Coordinates of C-alpha atoms in Angstrom, one line a residue:
Y14 CA -139.6 -114.1 109.8
K15 CA -139.5 -117.4 107.9
E16 CA -142.2 -116.4 105.4
I17 CA -140.7 -113.0 104.6
S18 CA -136.9 -113.8 104.5
N19 CA -137.0 -117.5 103.6
P20 CA -133.8 -118.4 105.4
S21 CA -132.2 -121.8 105.1
F22 CA -131.5 -121.8 108.8
V23 CA -131.1 -119.6 111.9
T24 CA -127.7 -119.4 113.7
R25 CA -128.7 -117.7 117.0
I26 CA -131.8 -117.4 119.1
A27 CA -132.0 -115.2 122.2
T28 CA -134.2 -113.8 124.9
R29 CA -133.5 -110.5 126.6
Y30 CA -135.1 -109.2 129.8
I31 CA -134.3 -105.7 131.2
N32 CA -135.6 -105.3 134.8
N33 CA -135.7 -101.9 136.5
I34 CA -135.9 -101.8 140.3
T35 CA -136.2 -98.5 142.1
L36 CA -135.0 -98.3 145.7
S37 CA -135.3 -95.5 148.3
P38 CA -132.3 -93.2 148.4
N39 CA -130.9 -94.6 151.6
S40 CA -131.2 -98.2 150.6
N41 CA -128.3 -100.6 151.1
L42 CA -127.6 -102.6 147.9
D43 CA -126.5 -105.6 150.1
D44 CA -130.1 -105.9 151.2
Y45 CA -131.3 -106.4 147.6
L46 CA -128.5 -107.9 145.6
Q47 CA -126.4 -111.1 146.1
N48 CA -123.3 -109.5 144.5
P49 CA -123.5 -105.7 144.7
P50 CA -120.5 -103.5 143.8
K51 CA -118.1 -103.0 146.6
N52 CA -116.4 -99.7 147.5
P53 CA -112.7 -100.3 148.4
L54 CA -112.5 -97.0 150.3
K55 CA -115.8 -97.3 152.3
A56 CA -115.4 -94.2 154.5
T57 CA -114.1 -91.8 151.8
L58 CA -116.0 -92.6 148.6
F59 CA -119.7 -92.8 147.7
F60 CA -121.0 -94.5 144.7
S61 CA -122.4 -92.2 142.0
N62 CA -123.1 -95.1 139.6
S63 CA -121.9 -98.5 138.6
L64 CA -121.9 -100.8 135.6
S65 CA -120.8 -104.5 135.4
R66 CA -121.2 -107.2 132.8
D67 CA -120.5 -110.9 133.3
T68 CA -120.8 -113.6 130.8
F69 CA -121.7 -117.2 131.8
V70 CA -121.8 -120.5 129.8
E71 CA -124.0 -123.5 130.6
P72 CA -122.3 -126.1 128.5
N73 CA -124.9 -128.9 128.9
Q74 CA -127.6 -126.9 127.2
N75 CA -125.3 -124.7 125.1
I76 CA -126.6 -121.5 126.7
N77 CA -124.6 -118.3 127.0
V78 CA -125.8 -115.5 129.2
H79 CA -124.7 -111.9 129.5
L80 CA -125.7 -110.5 132.9
T81 CA -125.4 -106.7 133.1
Q82 CA -126.1 -104.8 136.3
A83 CA -126.2 -101.0 136.5
F84 CA -126.9 -98.7 139.4
E85 CA -127.5 -95.0 139.2
P86 CA -129.1 -92.3 141.4
K87 CA -132.5 -91.1 140.4
E88 CA -134.6 -88.2 141.6
K89 CA -136.7 -90.6 143.9
G90 CA -134.0 -93.1 144.8
I91 CA -131.6 -95.6 143.3
A92 CA -132.3 -97.3 140.0
I93 CA -131.0 -100.9 139.7
I94 CA -131.0 -102.3 136.2
I95 CA -130.6 -106.1 135.7
D96 CA -130.2 -106.9 132.0
I97 CA -130.2 -110.6 131.1
D98 CA -129.4 -111.7 127.5
A99 CA -129.6 -115.5 127.2
F100 CA -128.8 -117.0 123.9
K101 CA -127.9 -120.2 122.0
S102 CA -125.7 -120.2 118.9
K103 CA -126.0 -123.1 116.6
Q104 CA -127.7 -124.0 113.3
F105 CA -131.4 -124.2 113.9
D106 CA -133.6 -126.0 111.4
L107 CA -136.7 -123.9 110.8
E108 CA -138.6 -127.0 109.5
K109 CA -138.6 -128.4 113.0
D110 CA -140.4 -127.0 116.0
T111 CA -137.7 -128.0 118.5
F112 CA -136.2 -124.5 118.7
W113 CA -139.3 -123.5 120.8
E114 CA -138.0 -125.8 123.4
D115 CA -134.7 -124.0 123.2
F116 CA -136.5 -120.7 123.9
E117 CA -138.1 -122.3 127.0
D118 CA -134.5 -123.3 128.1
L119 CA -133.4 -119.7 127.7
H120 CA -136.4 -118.4 129.7
D121 CA -135.7 -120.9 132.5
M122 CA -132.0 -119.9 132.6
K123 CA -133.0 -116.2 132.7
N124 CA -135.3 -116.9 135.7
K125 CA -132.6 -118.8 137.5
L126 CA -130.0 -116.1 137.0
F127 CA -132.5 -113.3 137.9
F128 CA -133.7 -114.8 141.1
S129 CA -130.2 -115.9 142.1
S130 CA -129.1 -112.3 141.7
L131 CA -131.6 -111.0 144.3
T132 CA -131.7 -111.5 148.0
E133 CA -134.8 -112.9 149.7
N134 CA -135.5 -109.4 151.0
A135 CA -135.7 -108.1 147.4
I136 CA -137.9 -111.0 146.2
N137 CA -140.3 -110.5 149.2
T138 CA -140.6 -106.8 148.5
Y139 CA -142.2 -107.5 145.1
K140 CA -144.5 -110.4 146.1

């Protein structure tokens, strides 16, 4: 990127991870997710799909994170999508290698958020 476009600086770096977890059709989302969507009319409505997006800020490291969770029925079960977009916005000097440390911070934050979104049952399923 630096050699081709020759920018003076970069203003945003990001990592994005999209995780797709397939559950059996009769799975209870509470068994897999820390904060699954809730149905206010439990007995009369059934989820057909769900989409939520939350944004978090970690001010000490200047990290912003978009956490998007989606659920939809599939032929063989329920698809859970956990999409994590972690980024830092500031002026990065391309002459210094310190922005690689920033990428490590983003990766670490993604891992914290991902594993904190899942229950122990979900984590143990994929060990």
